[in-house]
Coordinates of C-alpha atoms in Angstrom, one line a residue:
X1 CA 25.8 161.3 -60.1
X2 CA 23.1 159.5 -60.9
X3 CA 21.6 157.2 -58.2
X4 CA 18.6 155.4 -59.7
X5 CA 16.7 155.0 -63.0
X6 CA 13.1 154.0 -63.2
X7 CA 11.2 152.7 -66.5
X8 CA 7.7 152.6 -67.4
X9 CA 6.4 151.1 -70.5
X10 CA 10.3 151.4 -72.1
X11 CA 10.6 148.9 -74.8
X12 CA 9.9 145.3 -72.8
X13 CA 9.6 146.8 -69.4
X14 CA 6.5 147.4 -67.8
X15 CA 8.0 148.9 -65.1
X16 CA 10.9 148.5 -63.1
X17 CA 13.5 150.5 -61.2
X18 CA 17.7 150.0 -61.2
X19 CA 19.4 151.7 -58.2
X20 CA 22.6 152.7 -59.3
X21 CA 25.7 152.7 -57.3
X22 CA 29.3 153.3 -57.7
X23 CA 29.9 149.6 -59.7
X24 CA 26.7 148.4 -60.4
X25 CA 26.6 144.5 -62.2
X26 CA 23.5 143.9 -64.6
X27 CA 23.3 140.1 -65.6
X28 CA 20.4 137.7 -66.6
X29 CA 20.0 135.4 -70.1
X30 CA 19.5 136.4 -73.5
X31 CA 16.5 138.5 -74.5
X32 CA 16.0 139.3 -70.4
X33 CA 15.9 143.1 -71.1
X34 CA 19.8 144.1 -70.5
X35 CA 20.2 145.9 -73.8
X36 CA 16.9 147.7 -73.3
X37 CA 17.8 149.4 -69.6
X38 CA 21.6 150.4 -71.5
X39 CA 19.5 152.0 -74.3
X40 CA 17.4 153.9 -71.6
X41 CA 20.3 155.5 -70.8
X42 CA 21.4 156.5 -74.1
X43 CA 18.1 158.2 -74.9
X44 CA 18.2 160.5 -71.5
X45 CA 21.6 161.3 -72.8
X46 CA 21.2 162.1 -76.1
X47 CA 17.9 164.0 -75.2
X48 CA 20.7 166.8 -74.0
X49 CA 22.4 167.7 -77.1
X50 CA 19.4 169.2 -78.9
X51 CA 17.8 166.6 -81.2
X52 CA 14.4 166.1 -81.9
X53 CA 12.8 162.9 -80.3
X54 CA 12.3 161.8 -83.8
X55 CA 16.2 161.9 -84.2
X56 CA 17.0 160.6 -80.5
X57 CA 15.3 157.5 -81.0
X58 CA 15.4 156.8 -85.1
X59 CA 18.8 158.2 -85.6
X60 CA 20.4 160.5 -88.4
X61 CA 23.9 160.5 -90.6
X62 CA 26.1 159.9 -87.8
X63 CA 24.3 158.7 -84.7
X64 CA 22.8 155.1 -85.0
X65 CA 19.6 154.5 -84.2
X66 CA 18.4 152.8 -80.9
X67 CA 17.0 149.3 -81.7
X68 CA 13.8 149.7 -83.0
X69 CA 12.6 152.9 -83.3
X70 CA 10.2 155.1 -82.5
X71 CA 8.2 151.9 -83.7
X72 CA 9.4 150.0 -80.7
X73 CA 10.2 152.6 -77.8
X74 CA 7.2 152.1 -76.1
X75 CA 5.8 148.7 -74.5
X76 CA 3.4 147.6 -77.4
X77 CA 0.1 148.3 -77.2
X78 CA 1.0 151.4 -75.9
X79 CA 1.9 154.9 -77.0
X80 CA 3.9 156.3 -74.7
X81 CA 6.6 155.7 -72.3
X82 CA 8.6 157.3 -69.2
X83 CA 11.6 157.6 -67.6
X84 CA 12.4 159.0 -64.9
X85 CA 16.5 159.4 -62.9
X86 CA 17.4 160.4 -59.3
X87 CA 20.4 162.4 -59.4
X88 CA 22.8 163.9 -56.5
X89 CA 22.8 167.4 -56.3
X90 CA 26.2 169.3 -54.8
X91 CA 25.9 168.0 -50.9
X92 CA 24.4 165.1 -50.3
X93 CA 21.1 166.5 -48.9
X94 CA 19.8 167.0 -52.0
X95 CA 18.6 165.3 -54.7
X96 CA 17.0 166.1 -58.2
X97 CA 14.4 163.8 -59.6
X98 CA 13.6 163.8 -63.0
X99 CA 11.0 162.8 -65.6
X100 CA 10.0 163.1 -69.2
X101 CA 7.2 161.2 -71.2
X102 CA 7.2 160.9 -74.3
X103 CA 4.5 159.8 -76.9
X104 CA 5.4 157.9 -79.8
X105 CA 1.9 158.1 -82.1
X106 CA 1.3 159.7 -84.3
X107 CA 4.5 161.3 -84.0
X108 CA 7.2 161.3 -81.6
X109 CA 6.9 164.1 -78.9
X110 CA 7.7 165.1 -75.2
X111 CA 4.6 164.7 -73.5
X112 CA 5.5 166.1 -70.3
X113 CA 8.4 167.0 -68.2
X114 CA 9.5 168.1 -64.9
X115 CA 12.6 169.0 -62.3
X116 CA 12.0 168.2 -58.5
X117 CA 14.4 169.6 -55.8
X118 CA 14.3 167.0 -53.3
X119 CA 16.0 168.1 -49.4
X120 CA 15.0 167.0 -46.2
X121 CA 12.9 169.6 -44.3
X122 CA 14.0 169.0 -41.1
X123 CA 17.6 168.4 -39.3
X124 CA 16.6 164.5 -38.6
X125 CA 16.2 164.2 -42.2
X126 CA 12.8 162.5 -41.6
X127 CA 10.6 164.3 -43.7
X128 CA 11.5 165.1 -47.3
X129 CA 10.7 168.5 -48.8
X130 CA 9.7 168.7 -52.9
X131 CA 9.8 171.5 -54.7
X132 CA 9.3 171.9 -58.8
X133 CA 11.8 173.4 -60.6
X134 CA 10.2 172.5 -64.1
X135 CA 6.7 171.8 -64.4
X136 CA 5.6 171.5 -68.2
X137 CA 1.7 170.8 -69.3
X138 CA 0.9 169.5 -72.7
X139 CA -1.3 172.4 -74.5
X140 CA -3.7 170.2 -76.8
X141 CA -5.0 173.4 -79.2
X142 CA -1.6 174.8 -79.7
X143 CA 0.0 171.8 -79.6
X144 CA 3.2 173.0 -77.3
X145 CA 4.8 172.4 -73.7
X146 CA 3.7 175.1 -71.6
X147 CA 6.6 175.1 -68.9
X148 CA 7.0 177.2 -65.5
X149 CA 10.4 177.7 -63.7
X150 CA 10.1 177.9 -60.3
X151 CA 11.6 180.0 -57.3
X152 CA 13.1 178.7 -54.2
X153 CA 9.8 179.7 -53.3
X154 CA 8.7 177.6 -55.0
X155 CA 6.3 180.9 -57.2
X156 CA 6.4 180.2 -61.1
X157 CA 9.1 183.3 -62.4
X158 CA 8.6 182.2 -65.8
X159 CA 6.0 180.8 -68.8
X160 CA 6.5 180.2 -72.0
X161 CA 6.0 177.8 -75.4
X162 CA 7.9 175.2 -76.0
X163 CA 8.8 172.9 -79.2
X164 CA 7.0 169.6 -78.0
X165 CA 9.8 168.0 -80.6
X166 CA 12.5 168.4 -78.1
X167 CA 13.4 168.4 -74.4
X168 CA 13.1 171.2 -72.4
X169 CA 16.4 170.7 -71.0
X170 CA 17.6 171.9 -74.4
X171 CA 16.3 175.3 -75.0
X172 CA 15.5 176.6 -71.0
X173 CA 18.6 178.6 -71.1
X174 CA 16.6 181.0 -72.9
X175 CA 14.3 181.7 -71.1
X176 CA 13.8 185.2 -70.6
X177 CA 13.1 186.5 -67.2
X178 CA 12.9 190.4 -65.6
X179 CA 15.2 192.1 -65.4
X180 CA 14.6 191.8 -61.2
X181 CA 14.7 188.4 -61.4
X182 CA 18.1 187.5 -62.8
X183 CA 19.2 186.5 -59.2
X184 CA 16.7 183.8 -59.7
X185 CA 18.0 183.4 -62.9
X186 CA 21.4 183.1 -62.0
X187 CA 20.8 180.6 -59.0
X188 CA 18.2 178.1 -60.9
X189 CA 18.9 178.0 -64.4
X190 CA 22.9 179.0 -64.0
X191 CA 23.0 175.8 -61.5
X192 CA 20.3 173.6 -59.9
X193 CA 18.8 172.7 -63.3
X194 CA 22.5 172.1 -64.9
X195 CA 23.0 169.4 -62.4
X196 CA 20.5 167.5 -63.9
X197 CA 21.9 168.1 -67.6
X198 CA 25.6 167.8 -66.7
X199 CA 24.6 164.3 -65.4
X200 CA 22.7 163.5 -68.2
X201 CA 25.2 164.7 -70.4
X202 CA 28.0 162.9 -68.5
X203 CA 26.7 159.2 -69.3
X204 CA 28.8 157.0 -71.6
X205 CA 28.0 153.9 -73.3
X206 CA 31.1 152.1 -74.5
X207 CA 30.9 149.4 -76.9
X208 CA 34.5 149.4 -78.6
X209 CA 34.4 147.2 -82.1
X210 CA 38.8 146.4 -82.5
X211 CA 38.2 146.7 -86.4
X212 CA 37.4 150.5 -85.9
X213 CA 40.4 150.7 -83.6
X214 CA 42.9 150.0 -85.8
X215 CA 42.8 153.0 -88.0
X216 CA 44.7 156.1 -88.2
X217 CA 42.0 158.7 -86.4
X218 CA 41.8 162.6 -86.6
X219 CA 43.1 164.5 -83.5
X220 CA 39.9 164.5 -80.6
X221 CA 38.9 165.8 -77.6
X222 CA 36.3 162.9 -76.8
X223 CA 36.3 159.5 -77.1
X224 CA 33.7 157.9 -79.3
X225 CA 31.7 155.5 -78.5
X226 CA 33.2 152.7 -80.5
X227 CA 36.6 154.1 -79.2
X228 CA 37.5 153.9 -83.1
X229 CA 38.8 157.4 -82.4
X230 CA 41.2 156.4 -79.2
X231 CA 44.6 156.9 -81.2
X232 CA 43.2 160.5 -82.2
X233 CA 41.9 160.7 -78.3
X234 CA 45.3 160.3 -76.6
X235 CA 47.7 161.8 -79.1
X236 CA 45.8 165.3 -78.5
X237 CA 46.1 165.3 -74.7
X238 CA 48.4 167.7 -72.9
X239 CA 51.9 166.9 -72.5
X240 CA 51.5 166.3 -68.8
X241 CA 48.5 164.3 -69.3
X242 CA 49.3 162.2 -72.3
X243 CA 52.5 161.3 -70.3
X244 CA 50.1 160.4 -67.2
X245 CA 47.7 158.8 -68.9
X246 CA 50.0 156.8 -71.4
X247 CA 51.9 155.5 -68.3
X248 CA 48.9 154.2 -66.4
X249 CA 47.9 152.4 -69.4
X250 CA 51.4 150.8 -69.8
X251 CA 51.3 149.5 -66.2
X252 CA 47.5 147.9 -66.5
X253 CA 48.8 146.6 -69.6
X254 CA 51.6 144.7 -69.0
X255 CA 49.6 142.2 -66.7
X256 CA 47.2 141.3 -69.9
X257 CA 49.0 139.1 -72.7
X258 CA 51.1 135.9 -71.6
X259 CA 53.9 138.0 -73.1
X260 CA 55.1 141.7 -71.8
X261 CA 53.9 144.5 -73.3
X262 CA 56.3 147.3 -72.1
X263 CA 54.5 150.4 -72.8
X264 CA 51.3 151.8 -75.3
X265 CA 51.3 155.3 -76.7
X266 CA 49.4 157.2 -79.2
X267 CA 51.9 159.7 -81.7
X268 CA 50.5 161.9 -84.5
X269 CA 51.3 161.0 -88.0
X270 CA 51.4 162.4 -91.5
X271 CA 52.5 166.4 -92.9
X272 CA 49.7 167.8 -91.1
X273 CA 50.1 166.0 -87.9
X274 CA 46.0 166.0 -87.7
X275 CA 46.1 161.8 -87.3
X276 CA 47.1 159.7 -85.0
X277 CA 48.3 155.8 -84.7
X278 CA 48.0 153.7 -81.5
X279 CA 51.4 151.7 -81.1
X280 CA 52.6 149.7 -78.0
X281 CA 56.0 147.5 -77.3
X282 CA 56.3 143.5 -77.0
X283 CA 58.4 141.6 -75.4
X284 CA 58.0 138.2 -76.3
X285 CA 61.4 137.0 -76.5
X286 CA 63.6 138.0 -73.8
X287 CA 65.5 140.4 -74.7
X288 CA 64.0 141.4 -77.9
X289 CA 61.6 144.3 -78.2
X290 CA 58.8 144.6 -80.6
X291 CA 57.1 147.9 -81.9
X292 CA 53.6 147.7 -83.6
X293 CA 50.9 149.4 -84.3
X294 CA 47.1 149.2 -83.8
X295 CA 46.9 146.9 -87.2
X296 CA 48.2 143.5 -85.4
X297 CA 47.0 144.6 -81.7
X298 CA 44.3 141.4 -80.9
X299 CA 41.0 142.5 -79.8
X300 CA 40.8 141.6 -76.7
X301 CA 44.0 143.8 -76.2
X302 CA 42.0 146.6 -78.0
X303 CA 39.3 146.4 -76.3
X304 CA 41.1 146.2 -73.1
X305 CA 42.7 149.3 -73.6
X306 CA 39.5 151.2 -74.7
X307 CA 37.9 150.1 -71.3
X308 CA 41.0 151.7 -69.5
X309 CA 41.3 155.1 -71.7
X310 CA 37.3 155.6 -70.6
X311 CA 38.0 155.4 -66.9
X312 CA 41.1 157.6 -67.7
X313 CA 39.7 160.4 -69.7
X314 CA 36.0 160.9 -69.0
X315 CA 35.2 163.9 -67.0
X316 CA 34.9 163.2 -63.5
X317 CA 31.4 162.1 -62.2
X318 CA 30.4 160.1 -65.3
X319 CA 27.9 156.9 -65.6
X320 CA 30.0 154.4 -67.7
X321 CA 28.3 151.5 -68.8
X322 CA 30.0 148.9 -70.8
X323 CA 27.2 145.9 -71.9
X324 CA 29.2 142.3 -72.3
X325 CA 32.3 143.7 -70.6
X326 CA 33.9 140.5 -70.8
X327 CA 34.0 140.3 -74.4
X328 CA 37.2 139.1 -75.9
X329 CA 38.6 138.8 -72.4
X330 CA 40.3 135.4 -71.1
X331 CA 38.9 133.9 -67.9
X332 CA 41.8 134.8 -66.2
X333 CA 42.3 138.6 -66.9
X334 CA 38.8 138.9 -65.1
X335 CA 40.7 139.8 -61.5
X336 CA 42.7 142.4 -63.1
X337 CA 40.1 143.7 -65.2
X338 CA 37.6 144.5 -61.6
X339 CA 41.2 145.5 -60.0
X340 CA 40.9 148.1 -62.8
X341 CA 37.4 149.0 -62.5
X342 CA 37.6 149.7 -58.9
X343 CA 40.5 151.2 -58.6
X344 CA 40.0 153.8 -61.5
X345 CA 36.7 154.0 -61.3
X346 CA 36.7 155.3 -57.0
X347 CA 39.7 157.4 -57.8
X348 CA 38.5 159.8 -60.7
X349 CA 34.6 159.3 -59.3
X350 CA 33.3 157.4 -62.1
X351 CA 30.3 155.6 -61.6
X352 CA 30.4 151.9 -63.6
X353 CA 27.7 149.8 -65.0
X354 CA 28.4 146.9 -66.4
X355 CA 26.6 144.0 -68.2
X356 CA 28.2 140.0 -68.0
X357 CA 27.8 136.7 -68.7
X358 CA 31.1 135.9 -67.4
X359 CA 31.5 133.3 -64.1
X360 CA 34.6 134.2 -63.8
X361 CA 33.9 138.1 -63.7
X362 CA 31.1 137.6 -61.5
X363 CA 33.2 135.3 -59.0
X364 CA 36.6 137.9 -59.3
X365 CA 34.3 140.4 -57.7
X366 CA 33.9 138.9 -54.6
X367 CA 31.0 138.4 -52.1
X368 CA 30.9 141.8 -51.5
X369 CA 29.6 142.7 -55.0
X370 CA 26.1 141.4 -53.8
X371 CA 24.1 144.0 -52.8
X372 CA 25.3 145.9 -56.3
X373 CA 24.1 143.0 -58.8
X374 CA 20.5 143.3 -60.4
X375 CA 19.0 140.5 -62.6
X376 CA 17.1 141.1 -65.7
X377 CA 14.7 138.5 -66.2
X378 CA 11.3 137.9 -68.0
X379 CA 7.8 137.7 -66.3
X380 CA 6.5 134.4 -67.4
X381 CA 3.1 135.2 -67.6
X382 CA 3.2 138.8 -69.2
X383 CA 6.4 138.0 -71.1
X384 CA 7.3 141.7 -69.7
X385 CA 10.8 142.6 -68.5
X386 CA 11.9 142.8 -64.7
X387 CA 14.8 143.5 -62.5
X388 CA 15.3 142.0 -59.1
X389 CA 18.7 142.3 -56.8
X390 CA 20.1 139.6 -56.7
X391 CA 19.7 139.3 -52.8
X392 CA 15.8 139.9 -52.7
X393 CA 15.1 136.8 -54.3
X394 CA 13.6 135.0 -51.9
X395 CA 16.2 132.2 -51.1
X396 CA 18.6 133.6 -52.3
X397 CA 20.7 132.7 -48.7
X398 CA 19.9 129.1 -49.7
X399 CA 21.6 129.8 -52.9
X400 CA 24.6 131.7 -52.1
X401 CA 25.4 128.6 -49.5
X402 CA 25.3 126.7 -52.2
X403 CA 26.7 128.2 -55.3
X404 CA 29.5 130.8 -55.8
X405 CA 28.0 133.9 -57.9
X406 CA 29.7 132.9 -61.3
X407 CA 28.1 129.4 -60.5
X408 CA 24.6 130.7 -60.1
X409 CA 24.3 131.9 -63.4
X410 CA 26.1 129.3 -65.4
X411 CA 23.9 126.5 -63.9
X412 CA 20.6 128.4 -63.9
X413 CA 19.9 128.9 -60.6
X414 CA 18.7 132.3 -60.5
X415 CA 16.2 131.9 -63.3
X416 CA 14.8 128.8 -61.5
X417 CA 14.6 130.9 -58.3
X418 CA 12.8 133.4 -60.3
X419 CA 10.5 131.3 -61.9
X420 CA 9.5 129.9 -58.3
X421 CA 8.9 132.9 -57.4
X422 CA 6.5 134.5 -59.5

């Protein structure tokens, strides 16, 4: 799981650091930098599957491309930026910590890259033992990543060139070591390091768009992130679990509309039986059940059930995050929506983060939600990004007497706080 995310000179941030917990709430005003810490997520996972940076960050034929560019990664003037993620290993005494920097002139490449096993070195957990696991050097003349892999003692097994046009994560799987060193082998590559790329592969931003939604979609094992394919996502599941998951959706359901919706299923249409439609049952007048299909669903209902099929399909220790979760969503389904969040989320071990503007969202998640919330907000001298919890800011006692949480951001308080403050 991941537990924190650190930027430097990403897009507007300067530098800044998000702990990241099992719901974590991201809010400030327009332009604060929300977008940019979702997008810094998207880049470490895409950075998994293999594309070049070029691709990661300007996009190809069916990936979009993140806002700006390779033009606008990095904090202008400069040419390069980092990020960095603390991520839980298997027990809880261990953590991986990892970085890559990558320069954006004259072309986009990885600039350097590591893996740190992080454990404490002694039973009171006091002192904290790092060890590389990766350690890559940029090679000016031959213009590559040199990279070592390291031992448990912490002895380099391996060297080798690297493409500097793509992560190391992608290609150390072939490295080849001797033949009295596949133990090592096994143990570092076959595990430690794959923590840190399941993780990364595991994060999921969700932006469902209800027009995209409403078609017929082929058969899938995944859901996209538009959810445009969420008909073709739950008519392929196993009997078993299409039945499960169908039924949990028809019980979360029922509570949204003013009307009933009995039940929501996915069934595979046409000769072939390679498409799918979503359909669910009304009940608006008693008595009288409806059937439709995806075509008249509202959005808000759409994008209510996308949400729910996310928490509900994606492997178990994922990072959700879901910007303007509110979207579409009356005031009054907030409660039920954080019911949903909570309760899914803890039971299948998905991690949440989510981005609002909603009072009512904000004030359905209760006092307790505190300690979780981070605001976004701009420097007003250096224009640059920041991100605060919510209960450093210095009075923020004074506030929380004073305002509920929805309250402090509709009214302004925070940012004035803020503004004081700097």
């Amino acid at each position: 799981m991941l537990k924190q995310l650190i930027l430097e000179n990403w897009k507007s941030f300067r530098y800044a650091e998000l702990p990241l917990d099992p719901l974590t709430i991201l809010i400030g005003t327009n332009a604060s930098g929300k977008s940019n810490v979702v997008e810094a997520l998207e880049f470490l996972q895409r950075i998994v599957k293999g594309r070049e940076i070029e691709d990661v960050l300007s996009g190809y034929s069916t990936l979009p491309s993140i806002r700006g560019g390779v033009e606008w990664a990095a904090l202008k003037p400069e040419t390069q930026f980092t990020l960095k993620s603390l991520i839980q290993g298997h027990d809880d005494l261990t953590d991986y910590f990892y970085k890559i920097t990558i320069k954006t002139k004259p072309n986009a490449q990885v600039f350097d890259e590591y893996i740190i096993r992080k454990e404490p070195q002694h039973e009171n957990n006091s002192v904290t033992q790092e060890e590389f696991l990766i350690k890559t050097n940029f090679d000016q003349e031959l213009s590559v990543l040199m990279t070592d892999v390291f031992n448990r003692d912490n002895q380099s097994v391996a060297v080798y060139g690297s493409d500097n046009k793509i992560s190391v994560l992608n290609f150390v799987k072939y490295i080849e070591l001797d033949s009295n060193k596949e133990n090592i082998q096994d143990k570092i590559l076959g595990d430690e390091i794959n923590v840190v790329v399941q993780c990364l592969d595991k994060i999921f931003i969700l932006n469902p768009i209800p027009a995209k939604m409403r078609d017929y979609s082929r058969l899938s094992d995944n859901l996209e992130s538009d959810a445009s394919n969420i008909a073709g996502l739950l008519a392929a599941l196993d009997g078993e679990r299409k039945i499960e998951v169908e039924k949990t959706l028809s019980t979360y359901i029922k509570d949204l509309p003013e009307g009933d919706i009995q039940k929501v299923w996915a069934e595979k249409v046409g000769r072939f039986g390679s498409d799918a439609m979503l359909y669910c049952q009304e009940g608006w007048k008693p008595g009288h059940i409806t059937e439709i299909d995806a075509r008249t669903m509202s959005d808000g209902t759409l994008r209510f059930l996308a949400i729910l099929t996310a928490l509900l399909t994606r492997p178990e220790g994922s990072q959700l995050v879901i910007e303007e979760i509110d979207n579409g969503l009356h005031p009054s389904r907030a409660e039920l929506l954080v019911r949903i969040l909570r309760e899914i989320g803890s039971k299948r071990k998905i991690d949440i983060l989510l981005t609002t503007h909603n009072p009512a969202l904000l004030d359905a998640l209760g006092p307790d939600i505190v300690p979780f919330v981070v605001v976004a907000h701009r420097d007003k001298e250096t224009g640059e990004s920041k991100l605060t919890l919510l209960e450093d800011i210095d009075n923020f006692s004074k506030l929380f007497a004073s305002y509920s949480l929805g309250d402090m951001t509709t009214k302004g308080a925070i940012e004035r706080s803020l503004s004081r403050n700097e």
